[in-house]
PDB file of C-alpha atoms and ligand atoms in Angstrom:
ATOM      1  CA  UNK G  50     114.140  82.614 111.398  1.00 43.00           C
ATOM      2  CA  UNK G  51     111.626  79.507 111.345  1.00 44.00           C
ATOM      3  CA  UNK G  52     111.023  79.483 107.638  1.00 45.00           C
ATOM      4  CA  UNK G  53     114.836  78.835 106.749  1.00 51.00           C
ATOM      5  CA  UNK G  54     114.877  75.629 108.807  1.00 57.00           C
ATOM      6  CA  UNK G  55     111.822  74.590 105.939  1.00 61.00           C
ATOM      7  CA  UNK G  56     112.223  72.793 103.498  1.00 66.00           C
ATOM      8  CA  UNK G  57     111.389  74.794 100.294  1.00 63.00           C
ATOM      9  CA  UNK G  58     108.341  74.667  98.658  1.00 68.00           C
ATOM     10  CA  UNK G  59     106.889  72.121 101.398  1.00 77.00           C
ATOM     11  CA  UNK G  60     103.795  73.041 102.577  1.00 82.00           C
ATOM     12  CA  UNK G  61     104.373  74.869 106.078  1.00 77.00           C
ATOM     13  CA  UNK G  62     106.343  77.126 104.609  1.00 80.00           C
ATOM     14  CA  UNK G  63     103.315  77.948 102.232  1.00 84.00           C
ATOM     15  CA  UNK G  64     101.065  78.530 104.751  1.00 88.00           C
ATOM     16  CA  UNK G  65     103.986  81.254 106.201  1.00 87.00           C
ATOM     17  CA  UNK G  66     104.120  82.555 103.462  1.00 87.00           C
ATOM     18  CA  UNK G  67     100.454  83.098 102.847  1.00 89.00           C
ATOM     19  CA  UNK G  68      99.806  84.570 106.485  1.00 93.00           C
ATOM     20  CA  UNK G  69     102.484  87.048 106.247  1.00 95.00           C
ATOM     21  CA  UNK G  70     101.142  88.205 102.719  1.00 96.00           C
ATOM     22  CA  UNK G  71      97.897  88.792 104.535  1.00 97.00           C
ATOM     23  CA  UNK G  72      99.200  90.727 107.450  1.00 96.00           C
ATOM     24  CA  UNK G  73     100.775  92.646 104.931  1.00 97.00           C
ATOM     25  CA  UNK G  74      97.973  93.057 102.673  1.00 97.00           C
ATOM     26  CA  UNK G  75      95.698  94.156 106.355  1.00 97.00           C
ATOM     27  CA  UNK G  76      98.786  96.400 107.154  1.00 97.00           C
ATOM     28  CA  UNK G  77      98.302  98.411 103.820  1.00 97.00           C
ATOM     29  CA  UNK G  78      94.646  99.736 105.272  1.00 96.00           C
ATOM     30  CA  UNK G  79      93.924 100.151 101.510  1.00 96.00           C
ATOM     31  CA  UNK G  80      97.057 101.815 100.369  1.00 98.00           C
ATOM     32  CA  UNK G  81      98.583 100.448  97.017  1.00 98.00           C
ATOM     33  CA  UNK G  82     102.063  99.013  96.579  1.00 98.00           C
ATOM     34  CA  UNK G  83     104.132 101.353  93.685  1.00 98.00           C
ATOM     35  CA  UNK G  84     107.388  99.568  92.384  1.00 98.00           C
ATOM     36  CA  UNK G  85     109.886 102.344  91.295  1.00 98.00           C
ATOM     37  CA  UNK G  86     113.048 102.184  89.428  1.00 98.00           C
ATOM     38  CA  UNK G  87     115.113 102.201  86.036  1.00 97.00           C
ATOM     39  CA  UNK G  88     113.556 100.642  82.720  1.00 95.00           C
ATOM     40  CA  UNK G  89     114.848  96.821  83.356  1.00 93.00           C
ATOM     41  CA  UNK G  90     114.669  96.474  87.018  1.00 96.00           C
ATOM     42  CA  UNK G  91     111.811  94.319  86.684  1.00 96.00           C
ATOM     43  CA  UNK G  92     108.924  96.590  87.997  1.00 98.00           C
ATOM     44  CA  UNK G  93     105.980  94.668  85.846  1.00 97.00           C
ATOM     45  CA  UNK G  94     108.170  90.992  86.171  1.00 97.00           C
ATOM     46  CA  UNK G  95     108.003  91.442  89.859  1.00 98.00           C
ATOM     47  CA  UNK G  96     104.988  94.142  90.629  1.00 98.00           C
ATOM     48  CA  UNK G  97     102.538  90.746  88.587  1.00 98.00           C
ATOM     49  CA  UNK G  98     103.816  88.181  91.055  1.00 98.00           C
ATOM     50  CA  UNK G  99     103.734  90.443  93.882  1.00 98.00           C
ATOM     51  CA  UNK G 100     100.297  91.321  92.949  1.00 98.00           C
ATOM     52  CA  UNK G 101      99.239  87.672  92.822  1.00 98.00           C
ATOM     53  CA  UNK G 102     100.959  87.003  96.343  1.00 97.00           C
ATOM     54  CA  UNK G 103      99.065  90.032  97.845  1.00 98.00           C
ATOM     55  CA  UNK G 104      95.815  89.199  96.500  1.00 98.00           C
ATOM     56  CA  UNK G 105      95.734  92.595  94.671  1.00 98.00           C
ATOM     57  CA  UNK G 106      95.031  93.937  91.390  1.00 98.00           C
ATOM     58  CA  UNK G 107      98.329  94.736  89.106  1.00 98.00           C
ATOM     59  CA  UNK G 108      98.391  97.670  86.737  1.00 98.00           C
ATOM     60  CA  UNK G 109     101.816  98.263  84.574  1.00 98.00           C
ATOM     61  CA  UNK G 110     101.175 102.497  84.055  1.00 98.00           C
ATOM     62  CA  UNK G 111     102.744 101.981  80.773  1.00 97.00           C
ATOM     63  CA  UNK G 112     100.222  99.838  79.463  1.00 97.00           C
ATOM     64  CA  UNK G 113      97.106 101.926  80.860  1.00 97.00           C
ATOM     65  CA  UNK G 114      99.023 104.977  79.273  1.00 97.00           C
ATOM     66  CA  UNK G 115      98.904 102.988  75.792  1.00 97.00           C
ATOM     67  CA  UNK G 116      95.475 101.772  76.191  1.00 96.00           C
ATOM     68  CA  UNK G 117      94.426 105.398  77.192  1.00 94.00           C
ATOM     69  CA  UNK G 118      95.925 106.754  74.171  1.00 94.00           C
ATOM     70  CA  UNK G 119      95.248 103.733  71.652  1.00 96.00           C
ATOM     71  CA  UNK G 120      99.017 103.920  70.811  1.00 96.00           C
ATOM     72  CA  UNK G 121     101.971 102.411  71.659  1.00 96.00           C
ATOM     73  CA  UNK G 122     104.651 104.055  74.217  1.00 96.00           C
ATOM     74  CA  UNK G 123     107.712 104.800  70.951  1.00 95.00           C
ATOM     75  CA  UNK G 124     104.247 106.282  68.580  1.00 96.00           C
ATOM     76  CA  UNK G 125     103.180 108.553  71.616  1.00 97.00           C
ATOM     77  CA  UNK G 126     106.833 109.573  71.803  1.00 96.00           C
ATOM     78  CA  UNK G 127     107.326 110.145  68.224  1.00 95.00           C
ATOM     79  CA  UNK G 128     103.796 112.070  67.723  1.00 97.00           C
ATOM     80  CA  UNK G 129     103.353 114.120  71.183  1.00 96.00           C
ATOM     81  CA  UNK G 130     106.455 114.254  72.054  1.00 96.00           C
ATOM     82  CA  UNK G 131     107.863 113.405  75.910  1.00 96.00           C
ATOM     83  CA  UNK G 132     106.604 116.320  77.885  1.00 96.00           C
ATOM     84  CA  UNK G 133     103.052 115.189  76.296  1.00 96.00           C
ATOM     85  CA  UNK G 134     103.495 111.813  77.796  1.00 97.00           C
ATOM     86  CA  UNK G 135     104.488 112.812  81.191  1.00 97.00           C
ATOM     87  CA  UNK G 136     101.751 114.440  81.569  1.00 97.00           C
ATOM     88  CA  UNK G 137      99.790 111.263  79.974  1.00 96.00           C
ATOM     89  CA  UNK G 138     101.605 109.111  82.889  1.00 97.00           C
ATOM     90  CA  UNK G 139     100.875 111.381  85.901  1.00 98.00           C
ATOM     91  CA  UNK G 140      97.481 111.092  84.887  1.00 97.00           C
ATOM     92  CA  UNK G 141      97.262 108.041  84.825  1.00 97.00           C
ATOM     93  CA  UNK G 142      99.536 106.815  87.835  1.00 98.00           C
ATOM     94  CA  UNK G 143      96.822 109.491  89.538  1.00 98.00           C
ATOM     95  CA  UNK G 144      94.541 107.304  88.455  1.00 98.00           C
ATOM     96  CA  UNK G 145      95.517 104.376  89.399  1.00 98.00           C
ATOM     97  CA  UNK G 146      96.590 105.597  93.098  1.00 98.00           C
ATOM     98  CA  UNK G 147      92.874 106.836  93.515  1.00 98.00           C
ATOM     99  CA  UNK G 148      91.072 103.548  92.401  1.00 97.00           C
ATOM    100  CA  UNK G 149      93.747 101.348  94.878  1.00 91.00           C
ATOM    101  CA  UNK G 150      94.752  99.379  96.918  1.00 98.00           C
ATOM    102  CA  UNK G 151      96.676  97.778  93.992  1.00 98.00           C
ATOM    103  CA  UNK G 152      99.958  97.082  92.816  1.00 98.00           C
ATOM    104  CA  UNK G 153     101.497  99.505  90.133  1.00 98.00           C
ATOM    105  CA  UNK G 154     104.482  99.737  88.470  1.00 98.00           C
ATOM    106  CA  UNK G 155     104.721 103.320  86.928  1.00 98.00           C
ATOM    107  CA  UNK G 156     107.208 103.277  84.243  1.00 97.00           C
ATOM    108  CA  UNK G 157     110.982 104.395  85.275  1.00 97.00           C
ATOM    109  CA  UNK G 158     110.821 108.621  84.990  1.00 97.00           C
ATOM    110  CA  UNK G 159     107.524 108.812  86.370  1.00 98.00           C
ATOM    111  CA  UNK G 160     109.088 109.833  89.430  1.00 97.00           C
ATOM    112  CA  UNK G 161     111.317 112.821  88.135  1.00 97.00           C
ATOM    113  CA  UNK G 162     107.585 115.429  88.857  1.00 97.00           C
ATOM    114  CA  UNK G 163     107.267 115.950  92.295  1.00 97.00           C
ATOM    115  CA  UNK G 164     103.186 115.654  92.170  1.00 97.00           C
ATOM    116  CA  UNK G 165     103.543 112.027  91.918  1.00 98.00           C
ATOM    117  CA  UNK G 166     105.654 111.637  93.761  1.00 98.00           C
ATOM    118  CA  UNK G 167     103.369 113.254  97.066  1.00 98.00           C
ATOM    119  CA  UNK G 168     100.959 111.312  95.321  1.00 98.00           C
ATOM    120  CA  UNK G 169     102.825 108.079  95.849  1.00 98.00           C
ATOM    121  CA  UNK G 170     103.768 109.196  99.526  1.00 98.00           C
ATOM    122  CA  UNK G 171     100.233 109.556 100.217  1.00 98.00           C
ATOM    123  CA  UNK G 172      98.750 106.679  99.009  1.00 98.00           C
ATOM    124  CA  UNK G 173     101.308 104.231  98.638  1.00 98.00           C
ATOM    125  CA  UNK G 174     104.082 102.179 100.198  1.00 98.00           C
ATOM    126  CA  UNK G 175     106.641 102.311  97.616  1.00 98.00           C
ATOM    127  CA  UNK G 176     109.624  99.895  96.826  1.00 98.00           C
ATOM    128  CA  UNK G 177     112.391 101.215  94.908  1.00 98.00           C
ATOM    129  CA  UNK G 178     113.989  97.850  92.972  1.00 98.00           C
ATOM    130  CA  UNK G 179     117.374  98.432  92.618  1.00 98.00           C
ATOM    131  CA  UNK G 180     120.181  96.815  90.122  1.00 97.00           C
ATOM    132  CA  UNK G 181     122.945  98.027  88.789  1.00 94.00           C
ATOM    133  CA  UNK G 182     124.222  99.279  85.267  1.00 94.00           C
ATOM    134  CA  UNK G 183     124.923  95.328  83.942  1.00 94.00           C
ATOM    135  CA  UNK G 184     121.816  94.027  84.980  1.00 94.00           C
ATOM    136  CA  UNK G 185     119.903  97.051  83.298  1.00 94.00           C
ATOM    137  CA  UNK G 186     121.740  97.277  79.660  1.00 93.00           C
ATOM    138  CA  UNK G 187     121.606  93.343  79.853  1.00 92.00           C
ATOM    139  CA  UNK G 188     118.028  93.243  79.979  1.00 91.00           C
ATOM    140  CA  UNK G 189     117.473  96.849  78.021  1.00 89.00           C
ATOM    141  CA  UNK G 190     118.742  95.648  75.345  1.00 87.00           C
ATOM    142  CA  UNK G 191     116.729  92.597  74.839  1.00 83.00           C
ATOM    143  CA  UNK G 192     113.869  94.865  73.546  1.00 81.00           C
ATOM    144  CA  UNK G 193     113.711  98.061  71.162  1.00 80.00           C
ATOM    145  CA  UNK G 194     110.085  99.967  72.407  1.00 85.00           C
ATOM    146  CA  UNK G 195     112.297 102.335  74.825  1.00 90.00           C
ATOM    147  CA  UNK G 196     112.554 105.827  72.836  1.00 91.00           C
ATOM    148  CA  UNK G 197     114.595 107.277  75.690  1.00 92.00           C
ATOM    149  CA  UNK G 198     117.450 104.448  74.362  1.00 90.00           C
ATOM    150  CA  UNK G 199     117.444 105.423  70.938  1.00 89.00           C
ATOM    151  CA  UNK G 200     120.457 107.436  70.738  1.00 90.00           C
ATOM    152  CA  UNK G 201     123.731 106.664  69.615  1.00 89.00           C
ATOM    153  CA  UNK G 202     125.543 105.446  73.217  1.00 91.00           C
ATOM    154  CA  UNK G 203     122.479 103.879  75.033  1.00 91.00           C
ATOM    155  CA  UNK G 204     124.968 102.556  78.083  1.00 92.00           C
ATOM    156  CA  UNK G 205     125.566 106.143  78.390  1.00 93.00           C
ATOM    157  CA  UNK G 206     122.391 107.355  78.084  1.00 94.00           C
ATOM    158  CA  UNK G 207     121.328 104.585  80.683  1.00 94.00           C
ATOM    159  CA  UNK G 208     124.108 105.841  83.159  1.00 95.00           C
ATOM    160  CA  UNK G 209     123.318 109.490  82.676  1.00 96.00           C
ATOM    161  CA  UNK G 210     119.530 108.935  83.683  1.00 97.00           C
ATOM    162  CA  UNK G 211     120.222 106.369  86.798  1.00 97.00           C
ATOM    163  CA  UNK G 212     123.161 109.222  88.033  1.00 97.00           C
ATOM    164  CA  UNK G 213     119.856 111.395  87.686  1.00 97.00           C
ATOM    165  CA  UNK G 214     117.042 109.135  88.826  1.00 98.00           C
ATOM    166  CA  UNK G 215     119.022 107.008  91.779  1.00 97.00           C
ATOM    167  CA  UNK G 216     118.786 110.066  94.154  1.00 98.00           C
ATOM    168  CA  UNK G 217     115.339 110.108  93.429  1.00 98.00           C
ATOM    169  CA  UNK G 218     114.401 106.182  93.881  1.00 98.00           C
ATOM    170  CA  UNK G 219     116.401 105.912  97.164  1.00 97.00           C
ATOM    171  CA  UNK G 220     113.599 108.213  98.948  1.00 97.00           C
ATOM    172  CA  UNK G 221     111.153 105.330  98.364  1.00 98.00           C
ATOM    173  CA  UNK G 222     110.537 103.591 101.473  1.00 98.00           C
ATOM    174  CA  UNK G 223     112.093 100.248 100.813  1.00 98.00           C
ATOM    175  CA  UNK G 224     115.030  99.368  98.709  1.00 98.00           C
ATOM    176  CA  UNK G 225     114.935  95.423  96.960  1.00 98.00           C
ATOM    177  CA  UNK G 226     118.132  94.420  94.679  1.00 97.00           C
ATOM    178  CA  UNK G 227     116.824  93.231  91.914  1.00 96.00           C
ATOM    179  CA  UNK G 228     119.385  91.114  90.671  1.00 94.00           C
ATOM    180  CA  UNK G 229     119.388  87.515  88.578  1.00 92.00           C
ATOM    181  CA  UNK G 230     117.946  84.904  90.820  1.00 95.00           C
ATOM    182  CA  UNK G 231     114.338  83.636  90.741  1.00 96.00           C
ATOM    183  CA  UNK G 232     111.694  86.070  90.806  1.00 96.00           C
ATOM    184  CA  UNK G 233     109.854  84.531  92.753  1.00 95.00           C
ATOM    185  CA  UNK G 234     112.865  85.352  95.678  1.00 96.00           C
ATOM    186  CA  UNK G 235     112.376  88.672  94.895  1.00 97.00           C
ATOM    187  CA  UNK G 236     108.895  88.830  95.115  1.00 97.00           C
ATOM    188  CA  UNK G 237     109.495  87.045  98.931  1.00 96.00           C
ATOM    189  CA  UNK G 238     112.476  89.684  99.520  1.00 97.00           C
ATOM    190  CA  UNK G 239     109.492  92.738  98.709  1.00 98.00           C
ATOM    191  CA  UNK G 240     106.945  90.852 101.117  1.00 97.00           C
ATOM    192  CA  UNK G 241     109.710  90.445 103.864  1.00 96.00           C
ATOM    193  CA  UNK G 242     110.761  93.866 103.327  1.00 97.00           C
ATOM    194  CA  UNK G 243     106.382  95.220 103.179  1.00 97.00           C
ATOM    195  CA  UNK G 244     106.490  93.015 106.830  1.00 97.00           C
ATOM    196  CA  UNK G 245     109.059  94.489 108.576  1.00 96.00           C
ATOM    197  CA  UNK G 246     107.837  98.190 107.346  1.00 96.00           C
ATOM    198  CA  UNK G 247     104.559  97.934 107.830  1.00 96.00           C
ATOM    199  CA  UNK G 248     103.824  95.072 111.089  1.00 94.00           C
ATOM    200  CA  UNK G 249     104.683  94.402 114.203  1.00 68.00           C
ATOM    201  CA  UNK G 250     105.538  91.117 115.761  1.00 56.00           C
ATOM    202  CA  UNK G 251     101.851  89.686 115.654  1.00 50.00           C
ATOM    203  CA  UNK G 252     101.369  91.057 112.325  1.00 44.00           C
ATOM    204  CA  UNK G 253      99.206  93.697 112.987  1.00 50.00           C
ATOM    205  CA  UNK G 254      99.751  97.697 111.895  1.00 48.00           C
ATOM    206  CA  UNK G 255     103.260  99.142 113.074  1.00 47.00           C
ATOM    207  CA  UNK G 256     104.752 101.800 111.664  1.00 48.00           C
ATOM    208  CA  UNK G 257     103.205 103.955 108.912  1.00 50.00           C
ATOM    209  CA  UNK G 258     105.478 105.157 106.047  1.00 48.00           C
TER     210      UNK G 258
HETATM  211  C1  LIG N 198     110.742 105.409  80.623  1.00 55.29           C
HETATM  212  C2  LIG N 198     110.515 104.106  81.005  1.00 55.29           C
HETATM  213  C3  LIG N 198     109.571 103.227  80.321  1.00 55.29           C
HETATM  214  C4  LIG N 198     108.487 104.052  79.619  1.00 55.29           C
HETATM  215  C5  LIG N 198     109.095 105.104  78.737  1.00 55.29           C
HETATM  216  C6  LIG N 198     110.011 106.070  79.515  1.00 55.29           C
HETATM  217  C7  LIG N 198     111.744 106.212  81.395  1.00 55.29           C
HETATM  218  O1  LIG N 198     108.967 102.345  81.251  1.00 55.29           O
HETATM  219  O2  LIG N 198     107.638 104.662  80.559  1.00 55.29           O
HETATM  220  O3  LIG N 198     109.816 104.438  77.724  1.00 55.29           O
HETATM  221  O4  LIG N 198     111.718 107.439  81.306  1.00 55.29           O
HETATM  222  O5  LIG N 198     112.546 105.591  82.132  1.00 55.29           O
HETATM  223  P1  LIG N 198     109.760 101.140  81.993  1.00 55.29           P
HETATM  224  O6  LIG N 198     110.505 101.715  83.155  1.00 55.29           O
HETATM  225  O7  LIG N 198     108.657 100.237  82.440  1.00 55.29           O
HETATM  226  O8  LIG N 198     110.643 100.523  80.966  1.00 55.29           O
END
């Protein structure tokens, strides 16, 4: 394809990069861009830079649940309880889906209730970033705010819920491996993968999800 005979960074490969964000972007017809996957696979990392390359809005759900609730994700947890947050979070990711288009990252077992997930169907394109087990308890571990991962064997705990979730993730309508190289290649791999979903050759609307 032309832009690998670019050099990187230099600036005709910009200016590729910028028109196929905005036939993507024209393609969406005012549907928002939802990130799914496990805690770790970099739904905020990448759904902020992907946000900024779309010229869209970015909303992390987890934050807009916290700021909704005026406490923090491990307090509502410990005080409500999970079922009480879940239904916190499909409110919210509700929300967020009405007001669009944006990009959201709802946070990793938003998609085990079937409303929003129609609700993402409807209104969304959605992107399931994938990585494995390694990757997640790597980068899991790095911070303590996930109640979920409070118990006594958190690398189990993490492989029970992706042997629950993964089934789940892979009917989103793209797949992206999140893996360790440079976001911003992942954030290229999700607008490549938006592209070829969503336009035809001349960039204009192809198939609909
Ligand atoms: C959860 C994931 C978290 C957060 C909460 C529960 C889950 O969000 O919503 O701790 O059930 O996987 P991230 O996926 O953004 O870490």
């Amino acid at each position: 394809m032309a832009e690998t005979s670019l050099p990187a960074g230099s600036a005709m490969q910009t200016q590729e990069a910028d028109i196929k964000a905005a036939a993507v972007k024209a393609a969406l017809a005012g549907r928002s861009v939802v990130l799914v996957g496990m805690m770790g696979a970099g739904k905020s990392t990448i759904g902020r830079r992907l946000a900024a390359r779309l010229g869209l809005p970015f909303f992390d759900a987890d934050m807009e649940i916290e700021a909704a609730a005026g406490m923090s994700i491990p307090d509502i947890f410990e005080t409500r309880g999970e079922p009480d947050f879940r239904d916190g979070e499909a409110r919210v990711i509700a929300r967020l889906l009405d007001n669009g288009p944006a990009v959201i990252a709802p946070g990793g077992g938003a998609l085990m209730r079937k409303e929003t997930r129609d609700r993402i169907r409807e209104k969304a394109v959605s992107i399931w970033l994938k990585a494995d087990a390694e990757i997640i308890m790597r980068r899991v571990k790095r911070r303590s705010d996930r109640p979920l991962l409070q118990t006594a064997d958190p690398e189990a705990t993490v492989g029970r819920l992706m042997s629950e979730r993964e089934p789940i993730y892979q009917q989103a309508d793209l797949t992206v491996w999140s893996r360790d190289v440079p976001h911003e290649k992942i954030v290229d791999e999700c607008v490549d993968a938006l592209h070829g979903r969503l336009c035809d050759q001349e960039g204009r609307m192809g198939i609909t999800p």
